[in-house]
């Protein structure tokens, strides 16, 4: 049982991946679900033929993915959408239909080893045997799941989902859409801080729709991080959605941005730097401002950016630290999450400055 759970967990669907599944559940119709099934099947077949599998294994997995796709399409066509007049049954059936989207991923992890070089099929005994001991060991995980579901009811609301979906057309995963939103006055304020040999990191719990939904999956209180050149945060900056004022990408922020719910809070830390390192960060930000930027929405699910200046908040802050040579831990920028910038400070480079509560 634990092996099966480990296989499921190894898929590592990130927060936005679960959000997209939730959106499918709330808004997808029959044609859309069928398109998703076809797309996933095509991707899995392509992955199989590019992987280092024996030829016979590739043929077998291709057949399995094709069969799963047929089962998925038949299920939603016969067992889901015809039930729309029977509301409770329809909701349950549609939930199963959406969960079937990730079934090919589970199949891949179940029939291959982690290095994707050895192919095997589990025996009936391996697949079916579940001991009472294993069931007891799984009880804590089930309790955590139920507790998370209770918390999710408050945070994953229809309003939040609609807000995120309505905001998606403003984003771009492949083009720079934010150009020159930082003004000469902002850079003048940055230069005025150059007598202070510190930069400042601010992790926040803003209460925005995206932050609330992401927190359900990260189980972290703070899901946004920003960079500032001064202790009072007059020069605070990060990658964000533009707060419906500017295009998504690199934008200056205000304290009002962080106060989107009762109980929102912000923790401020300082990091000692040389004035040359601080200027290097300012110069890089000016370069991004000239070249353009966009918010890396896709990066919340995957680990990649289509262009260098397409980032999300923690990716941006960590990249600036690396740019100046003051990063105090090693990670790939696309894997850094906001709380990593605090939790990975093993050498105590950061100094806690203060907390703001709204």
GROMACS .gro file of C-alpha atoms in nm:
model
  358
    1UNK     CA    1   0.000   0.000   0.000
    2UNK     CA    2   0.282   0.241   0.086
    3UNK     CA    3   0.449   0.167  -0.247
    4UNK     CA    4   0.128   0.258  -0.428
    5UNK     CA    5   0.097   0.580  -0.226
    6UNK     CA    6   0.462   0.661  -0.305
    7UNK     CA    7   0.394   0.611  -0.677
    8UNK     CA    8   0.097   0.847  -0.660
    9UNK     CA    9   0.297   1.105  -0.467
   10UNK     CA   10   0.590   1.080  -0.709
   11UNK     CA   11   0.377   1.238  -0.981
   12UNK     CA   12   0.419   1.568  -0.792
   13UNK     CA   13   0.125   1.757  -0.936
   14UNK     CA   14   0.184   2.108  -0.809
   15UNK     CA   15  -0.063   2.355  -0.667
   16UNK     CA   16  -0.175   2.505  -0.996
   17UNK     CA   17  -0.214   2.154  -1.137
   18UNK     CA   18  -0.474   2.075  -0.874
   19UNK     CA   19  -0.634   2.414  -0.933
   20UNK     CA   20  -0.668   2.333  -1.303
   21UNK     CA   21  -0.830   2.000  -1.214
   22UNK     CA   22  -1.069   2.191  -0.990
   23UNK     CA   23  -1.149   2.425  -1.277
   24UNK     CA   24  -1.222   2.126  -1.500
   25UNK     CA   25  -1.460   1.993  -1.237
   26UNK     CA   26  -1.643   2.322  -1.202
   27UNK     CA   27  -1.657   2.439  -1.561
   28UNK     CA   28  -1.567   2.164  -1.812
   29UNK     CA   29  -1.830   2.034  -2.049
   30UNK     CA   30  -1.820   1.702  -2.235
   31UNK     CA   31  -1.622   1.822  -2.543
   32UNK     CA   32  -1.361   1.991  -2.326
   33UNK     CA   33  -1.304   1.682  -2.112
   34UNK     CA   34  -1.269   1.468  -2.424
   35UNK     CA   35  -1.010   1.711  -2.565
   36UNK     CA   36  -0.817   1.690  -2.237
   37UNK     CA   37  -0.824   1.307  -2.250
   38UNK     CA   38  -0.696   1.312  -2.610
   39UNK     CA   39  -0.420   1.559  -2.521
   40UNK     CA   40  -0.300   1.362  -2.217
   41UNK     CA   41  -0.300   1.037  -2.417
   42UNK     CA   42  -0.093   1.199  -2.695
   43UNK     CA   43   0.158   1.341  -2.445
   44UNK     CA   44   0.196   1.007  -2.264
   45UNK     CA   45   0.249   0.816  -2.589
   46UNK     CA   46   0.512   1.069  -2.696
   47UNK     CA   47   0.688   1.042  -2.358
   48UNK     CA   48   0.684   0.662  -2.386
   49UNK     CA   49   0.849   0.654  -2.729
   50UNK     CA   50   1.113   0.909  -2.625
   51UNK     CA   51   1.197   0.716  -2.305
   52UNK     CA   52   1.457   0.441  -2.281
   53UNK     CA   53   1.206   0.153  -2.276
   54UNK     CA   54   1.235  -0.180  -2.459
   55UNK     CA   55   1.042  -0.174  -2.787
   56UNK     CA   56   0.786  -0.425  -2.663
   57UNK     CA   57   0.723  -0.215  -2.353
   58UNK     CA   58   0.664   0.094  -2.568
   59UNK     CA   59   0.408  -0.093  -2.777
   60UNK     CA   60   0.238  -0.223  -2.462
   61UNK     CA   61   0.219   0.115  -2.292
   62UNK     CA   62   0.091   0.279  -2.610
   63UNK     CA   63  -0.190   0.023  -2.623
   64UNK     CA   64  -0.267   0.082  -2.254
   65UNK     CA   65  -0.288   0.460  -2.301
   66UNK     CA   66  -0.513   0.414  -2.603
   67UNK     CA   67  -0.740   0.181  -2.406
   68UNK     CA   68  -0.752   0.425  -2.112
   69UNK     CA   69  -0.845   0.708  -2.348
   70UNK     CA   70  -1.134   0.502  -2.490
   71UNK     CA   71  -1.252   0.416  -2.137
   72UNK     CA   72  -1.234   0.782  -2.035
   73UNK     CA   73  -1.431   0.903  -2.337
   74UNK     CA   74  -1.695   0.631  -2.302
   75UNK     CA   75  -1.730   0.700  -1.930
   76UNK     CA   76  -1.793   1.075  -1.964
   77UNK     CA   77  -2.020   1.021  -2.265
   78UNK     CA   78  -2.233   0.748  -2.107
   79UNK     CA   79  -2.181   0.775  -1.732
   80UNK     CA   80  -2.137   1.144  -1.656
   81UNK     CA   81  -2.315   1.403  -1.867
   82UNK     CA   82  -2.636   1.201  -1.922
   83UNK     CA   83  -2.680   1.228  -1.542
   84UNK     CA   84  -2.709   1.607  -1.537
   85UNK     CA   85  -3.073   1.582  -1.437
   86UNK     CA   86  -2.976   1.379  -1.127
   87UNK     CA   87  -2.764   1.634  -0.946
   88UNK     CA   88  -2.589   1.432  -0.666
   89UNK     CA   89  -2.510   1.142  -0.899
   90UNK     CA   90  -2.386   1.382  -1.168
   91UNK     CA   91  -2.149   1.561  -0.927
   92UNK     CA   92  -1.999   1.232  -0.811
   93UNK     CA   93  -1.968   1.094  -1.164
   94UNK     CA   94  -1.805   1.414  -1.290
   95UNK     CA   95  -1.555   1.403  -1.004
   96UNK     CA   96  -1.455   1.053  -1.118
   97UNK     CA   97  -1.435   1.176  -1.476
   98UNK     CA   98  -1.197   1.458  -1.380
   99UNK     CA   99  -0.980   1.229  -1.167
  100UNK     CA  100  -0.949   0.998  -1.467
  101UNK     CA  101  -0.745   1.275  -1.631
  102UNK     CA  102  -0.442   1.180  -1.418
  103UNK     CA  103  -0.490   0.802  -1.446
  104UNK     CA  104  -0.234   0.770  -1.732
  105UNK     CA  105   0.025   0.943  -1.509
  106UNK     CA  106  -0.039   0.693  -1.232
  107UNK     CA  107  -0.009   0.408  -1.479
  108UNK     CA  108   0.329   0.535  -1.597
  109UNK     CA  109   0.463   0.559  -1.242
  110UNK     CA  110   0.320   0.220  -1.147
  111UNK     CA  111   0.475   0.026  -1.436
  112UNK     CA  112   0.817   0.193  -1.454
  113UNK     CA  113   1.100   0.248  -1.209
  114UNK     CA  114   1.206   0.601  -1.117
  115UNK     CA  115   1.493   0.602  -1.367
  116UNK     CA  116   1.259   0.488  -1.646
  117UNK     CA  117   1.501   0.217  -1.765
  118UNK     CA  118   1.339  -0.100  -1.629
  119UNK     CA  119   0.991  -0.204  -1.727
  120UNK     CA  120   0.781  -0.441  -1.518
  121UNK     CA  121   0.419  -0.523  -1.448
  122UNK     CA  122   0.311  -0.592  -1.087
  123UNK     CA  123   0.176  -0.934  -1.007
  124UNK     CA  124  -0.185  -0.971  -0.897
  125UNK     CA  125  -0.060  -1.039  -0.545
  126UNK     CA  126   0.153  -0.723  -0.539
  127UNK     CA  127  -0.132  -0.510  -0.670
  128UNK     CA  128  -0.405  -0.656  -0.451
  129UNK     CA  129  -0.242  -0.747  -0.118
  130UNK     CA  130  -0.306  -0.488   0.153
  131UNK     CA  131  -0.215  -0.577   0.511
  132UNK     CA  132  -0.391  -0.444   0.820
  133UNK     CA  133  -0.055  -0.302   0.926
  134UNK     CA  134  -0.032  -0.096   0.609
  135UNK     CA  135  -0.390   0.023   0.653
  136UNK     CA  136  -0.306   0.144   1.002
  137UNK     CA  137   0.005   0.321   0.872
  138UNK     CA  138  -0.211   0.497   0.613
  139UNK     CA  139  -0.462   0.623   0.871
  140UNK     CA  140  -0.260   0.936   0.950
  141UNK     CA  141  -0.238   1.025   0.583
  142UNK     CA  142  -0.613   0.985   0.548
  143UNK     CA  143  -0.671   1.207   0.852
  144UNK     CA  144  -0.445   1.472   0.700
  145UNK     CA  145  -0.641   1.447   0.378
  146UNK     CA  146  -0.973   1.502   0.556
  147UNK     CA  147  -0.830   1.795   0.753
  148UNK     CA  148  -0.698   1.950   0.433
  149UNK     CA  149  -1.037   1.908   0.269
  150UNK     CA  150  -1.202   2.093   0.557
  151UNK     CA  151  -0.955   2.379   0.523
  152UNK     CA  152  -0.995   2.383   0.145
  153UNK     CA  153  -1.370   2.449   0.174
  154UNK     CA  154  -1.294   2.794   0.310
  155UNK     CA  155  -1.020   2.882   0.062
  156UNK     CA  156  -1.115   2.710  -0.265
  157UNK     CA  157  -1.435   2.893  -0.337
  158UNK     CA  158  -1.620   2.941  -0.665
  159UNK     CA  159  -1.544   3.314  -0.643
  160UNK     CA  160  -1.171   3.247  -0.617
  161UNK     CA  161  -1.178   3.006  -0.911
  162UNK     CA  162  -1.373   3.256  -1.123
  163UNK     CA  163  -1.131   3.534  -1.031
  164UNK     CA  164  -0.834   3.327  -1.147
  165UNK     CA  165  -1.002   3.214  -1.469
  166UNK     CA  166  -1.113   3.568  -1.556
  167UNK     CA  167  -0.755   3.687  -1.501
  168UNK     CA  168  -0.594   3.425  -1.727
  169UNK     CA  169  -0.644   3.619  -2.056
  170UNK     CA  170  -0.421   3.895  -1.917
  171UNK     CA  171  -0.126   3.655  -1.889
  172UNK     CA  172   0.119   3.521  -2.145
  173UNK     CA  173   0.345   3.218  -2.105
  174UNK     CA  174   0.561   3.294  -2.408
  175UNK     CA  175   0.566   3.673  -2.465
  176UNK     CA  176   0.679   3.974  -2.263
  177UNK     CA  177   0.369   4.182  -2.195
  178UNK     CA  178   0.492   4.412  -1.917
  179UNK     CA  179   0.717   4.686  -2.055
  180UNK     CA  180   0.858   4.982  -1.862
  181UNK     CA  181   0.606   4.995  -1.576
  182UNK     CA  182   0.884   5.097  -1.334
  183UNK     CA  183   0.916   5.475  -1.354
  184UNK     CA  184   1.225   5.701  -1.326
  185UNK     CA  185   1.092   5.800  -0.983
  186UNK     CA  186   1.114   5.437  -0.870
  187UNK     CA  187   1.478   5.406  -0.979
  188UNK     CA  188   1.558   5.741  -0.813
  189UNK     CA  189   1.415   5.600  -0.489
  190UNK     CA  190   1.632   5.289  -0.535
  191UNK     CA  191   1.947   5.498  -0.580
  192UNK     CA  192   1.864   5.690  -0.264
  193UNK     CA  193   1.899   5.363  -0.067
  194UNK     CA  194   2.256   5.292  -0.180
  195UNK     CA  195   2.400   5.406   0.152
  196UNK     CA  196   2.222   5.113   0.320
  197UNK     CA  197   2.430   4.798   0.265
  198UNK     CA  198   2.130   4.567   0.291
  199UNK     CA  199   1.850   4.436   0.077
  200UNK     CA  200   1.515   4.328   0.220
  201UNK     CA  201   1.297   4.023   0.162
  202UNK     CA  202   0.928   4.028   0.250
  203UNK     CA  203   0.722   3.708   0.264
  204UNK     CA  204   0.351   3.772   0.279
  205UNK     CA  205   0.010   3.621   0.328
  206UNK     CA  206  -0.187   3.856   0.106
  207UNK     CA  207  -0.526   3.687   0.090
  208UNK     CA  208  -0.550   3.714  -0.288
  209UNK     CA  209  -0.749   3.447  -0.472
  210UNK     CA  210  -0.435   3.284  -0.611
  211UNK     CA  211  -0.256   3.297  -0.275
  212UNK     CA  212  -0.550   3.143  -0.091
  213UNK     CA  213  -0.586   2.856  -0.335
  214UNK     CA  214  -0.212   2.789  -0.357
  215UNK     CA  215  -0.190   2.775   0.023
  216UNK     CA  216  -0.429   2.477   0.022
  217UNK     CA  217  -0.173   2.274  -0.172
  218UNK     CA  218   0.151   2.408  -0.025
  219UNK     CA  219   0.014   2.405   0.332
  220UNK     CA  220   0.212   2.721   0.389
  221UNK     CA  221   0.080   3.041   0.542
  222UNK     CA  222   0.302   3.266   0.327
  223UNK     CA  223   0.279   3.226  -0.049
  224UNK     CA  224   0.427   3.547  -0.191
  225UNK     CA  225   0.774   3.700  -0.161
  226UNK     CA  226   0.903   4.042  -0.262
  227UNK     CA  227   1.233   4.227  -0.273
  228UNK     CA  228   1.298   4.580  -0.145
  229UNK     CA  229   1.598   4.811  -0.131
  230UNK     CA  230   1.484   4.995   0.184
  231UNK     CA  231   1.360   4.885   0.526
  232UNK     CA  232   1.034   5.080   0.495
  233UNK     CA  233   0.946   4.895   0.171
  234UNK     CA  234   0.905   5.210  -0.039
  235UNK     CA  235   1.096   5.032  -0.318
  236UNK     CA  236   0.930   4.691  -0.280
  237UNK     CA  237   0.904   4.494  -0.605
  238UNK     CA  238   0.816   4.147  -0.724
  239UNK     CA  239   0.651   3.948  -1.001
  240UNK     CA  240   0.273   3.957  -0.966
  241UNK     CA  241  -0.051   3.988  -1.159
  242UNK     CA  242  -0.036   4.368  -1.172
  243UNK     CA  243  -0.333   4.406  -0.934
  244UNK     CA  244  -0.556   4.489  -1.237
  245UNK     CA  245  -0.355   4.809  -1.287
  246UNK     CA  246  -0.042   4.690  -1.469
  247UNK     CA  247   0.021   4.387  -1.692
  248UNK     CA  248   0.132   4.070  -1.511
  249UNK     CA  249   0.508   4.062  -1.467
  250UNK     CA  250   0.764   4.262  -1.270
  251UNK     CA  251   0.582   4.541  -1.086
  252UNK     CA  252   0.639   4.774  -0.795
  253UNK     CA  253   0.409   4.698  -0.502
  254UNK     CA  254   0.242   4.900  -0.230
  255UNK     CA  255   0.139   4.800   0.120
  256UNK     CA  256  -0.224   4.805   0.006
  257UNK     CA  257  -0.141   4.515  -0.228
  258UNK     CA  258  -0.073   4.293   0.075
  259UNK     CA  259  -0.398   4.372   0.255
  260UNK     CA  260  -0.656   4.170   0.064
  261UNK     CA  261  -0.813   3.993   0.362
  262UNK     CA  262  -0.852   4.036   0.736
  263UNK     CA  263  -0.548   3.892   0.912
  264UNK     CA  264  -0.311   3.935   0.617
  265UNK     CA  265   0.048   3.970   0.731
  266UNK     CA  266   0.399   4.035   0.607
  267UNK     CA  267   0.739   3.935   0.751
  268UNK     CA  268   1.041   4.147   0.664
  269UNK     CA  269   1.401   4.017   0.668
  270UNK     CA  270   1.727   4.188   0.576
  271UNK     CA  271   2.033   4.044   0.404
  272UNK     CA  272   2.373   4.218   0.422
  273UNK     CA  273   2.526   4.297   0.081
  274UNK     CA  274   2.799   4.518  -0.055
  275UNK     CA  275   2.691   4.835  -0.229
  276UNK     CA  276   2.825   4.686  -0.552
  277UNK     CA  277   2.603   4.380  -0.510
  278UNK     CA  278   2.303   4.598  -0.434
  279UNK     CA  279   2.371   4.805  -0.746
  280UNK     CA  280   2.399   4.484  -0.952
  281UNK     CA  281   2.045   4.391  -0.847
  282UNK     CA  282   1.918   4.740  -0.931
  283UNK     CA  283   2.087   4.725  -1.272
  284UNK     CA  284   1.933   4.385  -1.348
  285UNK     CA  285   1.587   4.509  -1.254
  286UNK     CA  286   1.636   4.810  -1.484
  287UNK     CA  287   1.738   4.572  -1.765
  288UNK     CA  288   1.426   4.358  -1.716
  289UNK     CA  289   1.215   4.674  -1.711
  290UNK     CA  290   1.358   4.771  -2.051
  291UNK     CA  291   1.337   4.426  -2.211
  292UNK     CA  292   0.992   4.338  -2.075
  293UNK     CA  293   0.854   4.067  -1.849
  294UNK     CA  294   0.558   3.840  -1.784
  295UNK     CA  295   0.429   3.641  -1.489
  296UNK     CA  296   0.526   3.273  -1.508
  297UNK     CA  297   0.182   3.121  -1.445
  298UNK     CA  298   0.288   2.794  -1.613
  299UNK     CA  299   0.589   2.778  -1.381
  300UNK     CA  300   0.358   2.722  -1.084
  301UNK     CA  301   0.283   2.382  -1.239
  302UNK     CA  302   0.607   2.299  -1.423
  303UNK     CA  303   0.963   2.413  -1.354
  304UNK     CA  304   1.039   2.599  -1.674
  305UNK     CA  305   1.017   2.945  -1.829
  306UNK     CA  306   0.978   3.009  -2.200
  307UNK     CA  307   1.196   3.322  -2.175
  308UNK     CA  308   1.443   3.450  -1.912
  309UNK     CA  309   1.221   3.735  -1.791
  310UNK     CA  310   0.909   3.520  -1.748
  311UNK     CA  311   0.912   3.436  -1.377
  312UNK     CA  312   0.698   3.402  -1.067
  313UNK     CA  313   0.770   3.584  -0.740
  314UNK     CA  314   1.013   3.347  -0.566
  315UNK     CA  315   1.183   3.263  -0.895
  316UNK     CA  316   1.246   3.635  -0.944
  317UNK     CA  317   1.379   3.705  -0.593
  318UNK     CA  318   1.612   3.404  -0.600
  319UNK     CA  319   1.736   3.498  -0.949
  320UNK     CA  320   1.822   3.848  -0.823
  321UNK     CA  321   2.017   3.700  -0.531
  322UNK     CA  322   2.207   3.473  -0.771
  323UNK     CA  323   2.269   3.768  -1.004
  324UNK     CA  324   2.441   3.957  -0.722
  325UNK     CA  325   2.624   3.652  -0.586
  326UNK     CA  326   2.445   3.660  -0.250
  327UNK     CA  327   2.224   3.349  -0.276
  328UNK     CA  328   2.263   3.159   0.052
  329UNK     CA  329   2.132   2.820  -0.069
  330UNK     CA  330   2.140   2.621  -0.392
  331UNK     CA  331   1.823   2.540  -0.584
  332UNK     CA  332   1.703   2.571  -0.939
  333UNK     CA  333   1.521   2.908  -0.960
  334UNK     CA  334   1.206   2.745  -1.098
  335UNK     CA  335   1.186   2.516  -0.794
  336UNK     CA  336   1.214   2.788  -0.528
  337UNK     CA  337   0.895   2.865  -0.337
  338UNK     CA  338   0.846   3.179  -0.122
  339UNK     CA  339   0.902   3.009   0.214
  340UNK     CA  340   1.222   2.845   0.085
  341UNK     CA  341   1.389   3.185   0.102
  342UNK     CA  342   1.339   3.175   0.479
  343UNK     CA  343   1.347   2.803   0.555
  344UNK     CA  344   1.666   2.736   0.353
  345UNK     CA  345   1.865   2.997   0.548
  346UNK     CA  346   2.078   2.733   0.724
  347UNK     CA  347   2.372   2.970   0.774
  348UNK     CA  348   2.157   3.243   0.932
  349UNK     CA  349   2.238   3.508   0.676
  350UNK     CA  350   1.900   3.675   0.718
  351UNK     CA  351   1.805   3.904   1.003
  352UNK     CA  352   1.441   3.933   1.103
  353UNK     CA  353   1.340   4.300   1.097
  354UNK     CA  354   0.968   4.322   1.177
  355UNK     CA  355   0.618   4.195   1.107
  356UNK     CA  356   0.327   4.388   0.961
  357UNK     CA  357  -0.027   4.277   1.038
  358UNK     CA  358  -0.325   4.425   0.854
   0.00000   0.00000   0.00000
